[in-house]
């Protein structure tokens, strides 16, 4: 009996191998008639036609592969949407920071202009007082300071009114 069971199993295995080979040959011929493996894989209609030549186990395997492919596509789309949202938020944040930076720069420019104006006023007052003391007239509205010529120079102070000449001193007399 064992030899009968072994012979039956052997016949079943041989029949299965023959069927698998015949199915593989029919599938190969069909795929070639549809334009080749690349053409069938890229065209869903041709893939459906080729699937008719698959046995149930191959169909199950192919369905599993397609499910994984669909899950990967869905995850990729979800990740793409999340990345776009992050990029949009980052761009909005950068725009807000840029606007804030521009506002701060404007405030700083205004402060520098105000300080420059104040320093010019203080410098004008000090320079004016020194010029009055020296008897020089300055005009800060002109590039040359109102002195004429390219480089401002101070004029000599006025000569003092004539005063009597000082007596010449004689050497001191020796003490005795």
Coordinates of C-alpha atoms in Angstrom, one line a residue:
X1 CA 0.0 0.0 0.0
X2 CA 2.8 2.4 0.7
X3 CA 4.2 1.9 -2.7
X4 CA 0.8 2.6 -4.2
X5 CA 0.5 5.8 -2.3
X6 CA 4.0 6.8 -3.3
X7 CA 3.3 6.1 -6.9
X8 CA 0.0 8.1 -6.8
X9 CA 1.8 11.0 -5.2
X10 CA 4.5 10.8 -7.8
X11 CA 1.9 10.8 -10.6
X12 CA 0.2 13.8 -8.9
X13 CA 3.4 15.8 -8.6
X14 CA 4.3 15.0 -12.2
X15 CA 0.9 16.2 -13.4
X16 CA 1.2 19.3 -11.4
X17 CA 4.6 20.1 -12.8
X18 CA 3.3 19.5 -16.3
X19 CA 0.3 21.7 -15.7
X20 CA 2.6 24.5 -14.2
X21 CA 4.8 24.2 -17.3
X22 CA 1.9 24.3 -19.7
X23 CA 0.4 27.3 -17.9
X24 CA 3.8 29.0 -17.9
X25 CA 4.1 28.4 -21.7
X26 CA 0.6 29.7 -22.4
X27 CA 1.3 32.8 -20.2
X28 CA 4.6 33.5 -22.0
X29 CA 3.0 33.2 -25.4
X30 CA 0.1 35.5 -24.3
X31 CA 2.5 38.1 -22.9
X32 CA 4.6 38.1 -26.1
X33 CA 1.5 38.5 -28.1
X34 CA 0.5 41.5 -26.0
X35 CA 3.9 43.2 -26.6
X36 CA 6.2 41.8 -23.9
X37 CA 6.6 42.0 -20.1
X38 CA 7.2 45.7 -20.0
X39 CA 4.2 46.5 -22.1
X40 CA 1.9 44.2 -20.0
X41 CA 3.2 45.5 -16.7
X42 CA 2.6 49.2 -17.7
X43 CA -0.9 48.7 -19.2
X44 CA -3.7 47.6 -16.8
X45 CA -5.9 46.3 -19.6
X46 CA -3.2 44.0 -20.9
X47 CA -2.4 42.9 -17.3
X48 CA -6.1 41.8 -16.9
X49 CA -5.9 39.8 -20.0
X50 CA -2.6 38.1 -18.9
X51 CA -4.1 37.3 -15.5
X52 CA -6.6 35.0 -17.1
X53 CA -3.7 32.6 -17.7
X54 CA -2.6 32.5 -14.0
X55 CA -3.5 29.8 -11.6
X56 CA -5.1 30.7 -8.3
X57 CA -1.9 30.8 -6.3
X58 CA -0.2 33.1 -8.8
X59 CA -3.3 35.3 -8.8
X60 CA -3.1 35.5 -5.0
X61 CA 0.5 36.4 -5.1
X62 CA 0.0 39.1 -7.8
X63 CA -2.9 40.6 -5.8
X64 CA -0.7 40.8 -2.7
X65 CA 1.9 42.6 -4.7
X66 CA -0.7 45.0 -6.0
X67 CA -2.0 45.7 -2.5
X68 CA 1.5 46.5 -1.3
X69 CA 2.0 48.8 -4.3
X70 CA -1.3 50.6 -3.5
X71 CA -0.4 50.9 0.2
X72 CA 3.0 52.4 -0.7
X73 CA 1.3 54.9 -3.2
X74 CA -1.1 55.9 -0.5
X75 CA 1.6 56.4 2.1
X76 CA 3.7 58.4 -0.4
X77 CA 0.7 60.6 -1.2
X78 CA 0.1 61.1 2.6
X79 CA 3.8 62.0 3.1
X80 CA 3.8 64.4 0.1
X81 CA 0.8 66.2 1.5
X82 CA 2.4 66.5 4.9
X83 CA 5.6 67.8 3.3
X84 CA 3.7 70.4 1.3
X85 CA 1.9 71.5 4.5
X86 CA 5.2 71.8 6.3
X87 CA 6.7 73.8 3.4
X88 CA 3.7 76.1 3.3
X89 CA 3.9 76.7 7.1
X90 CA 7.7 77.3 6.8
X91 CA 7.2 79.7 3.9
X92 CA 4.5 81.6 5.9
X93 CA 6.8 81.8 8.9
X94 CA 9.7 83.1 6.7
X95 CA 7.4 85.7 5.2
X96 CA 6.4 86.8 8.7
X97 CA 10.0 86.9 9.9
X98 CA 11.0 88.9 6.8
X99 CA 8.2 91.4 7.4
X100 CA 9.3 91.7 11.0
X101 CA 12.9 92.2 10.0
X102 CA 12.0 94.9 7.5
X103 CA 10.0 96.7 10.2
X104 CA 12.9 96.5 12.6
X105 CA 15.3 97.7 9.9
X106 CA 13.0 100.7 9.2
X107 CA 12.9 101.6 12.9
X108 CA 16.7 101.3 13.1
X109 CA 17.1 103.5 10.0
X110 CA 14.8 106.1 11.5
X111 CA 16.8 106.1 14.8
X112 CA 20.1 106.4 12.9
X113 CA 18.7 109.4 11.0
X114 CA 17.4 111.0 14.2
X115 CA 20.8 110.5 15.9
X116 CA 22.7 111.8 12.9
X117 CA 20.5 114.9 13.0
X118 CA 21.0 115.4 16.7
X119 CA 24.8 115.0 16.3
X120 CA 24.9 117.5 13.5
X121 CA 23.0 120.0 15.7
X122 CA 25.4 119.4 18.7
X123 CA 28.4 119.6 16.4
X124 CA 27.0 122.8 14.8
X125 CA 26.6 124.5 18.2
X126 CA 30.1 123.6 19.4
X127 CA 31.7 124.5 16.1
X128 CA 29.8 127.8 16.0
X129 CA 30.9 128.7 19.5
X130 CA 34.6 127.9 18.6
X131 CA 34.3 129.9 15.4
X132 CA 32.8 132.9 17.2
X133 CA 35.7 132.8 19.7
X134 CA 38.2 132.7 16.8
X135 CA 36.3 135.3 14.8
X136 CA 35.5 133.0 12.0
X137 CA 32.1 132.8 10.3
X138 CA 30.9 129.3 9.3
X139 CA 28.0 128.4 7.1
X140 CA 27.2 124.7 7.4
X141 CA 24.7 124.9 4.5
X142 CA 27.7 125.1 2.2
X143 CA 30.1 122.2 1.5
X144 CA 33.1 124.3 2.3
X145 CA 31.6 125.5 5.6
X146 CA 31.2 129.0 4.3
X147 CA 34.9 129.7 4.3
X148 CA 35.4 129.7 0.5
X149 CA 37.8 127.3 -1.3
X150 CA 37.8 123.5 -1.3
X151 CA 39.3 122.9 2.1
X152 CA 38.1 125.0 5.1
X153 CA 40.9 126.9 6.9
X154 CA 40.6 129.2 9.8
X155 CA 41.8 132.7 9.4
X156 CA 44.2 134.3 11.9
X157 CA 42.6 136.0 14.9
X158 CA 42.3 139.7 14.5
X159 CA 45.3 141.8 15.6
X160 CA 44.9 143.4 19.0
X161 CA 44.5 147.2 19.0
X162 CA 47.8 149.0 19.2
X163 CA 49.2 149.0 22.6
X164 CA 52.3 150.7 23.9
X165 CA 55.5 148.8 23.4
X166 CA 56.8 147.1 26.4
X167 CA 60.0 148.6 27.8
X168 CA 63.1 146.6 27.2
X169 CA 64.3 145.0 30.2
X170 CA 67.8 145.5 31.4
X171 CA 69.8 142.8 33.0
X172 CA 69.3 142.6 36.8
X173 CA 71.8 144.5 38.9
X174 CA 74.1 142.5 41.1
X175 CA 73.3 142.7 44.7
X176 CA 76.0 144.1 46.9

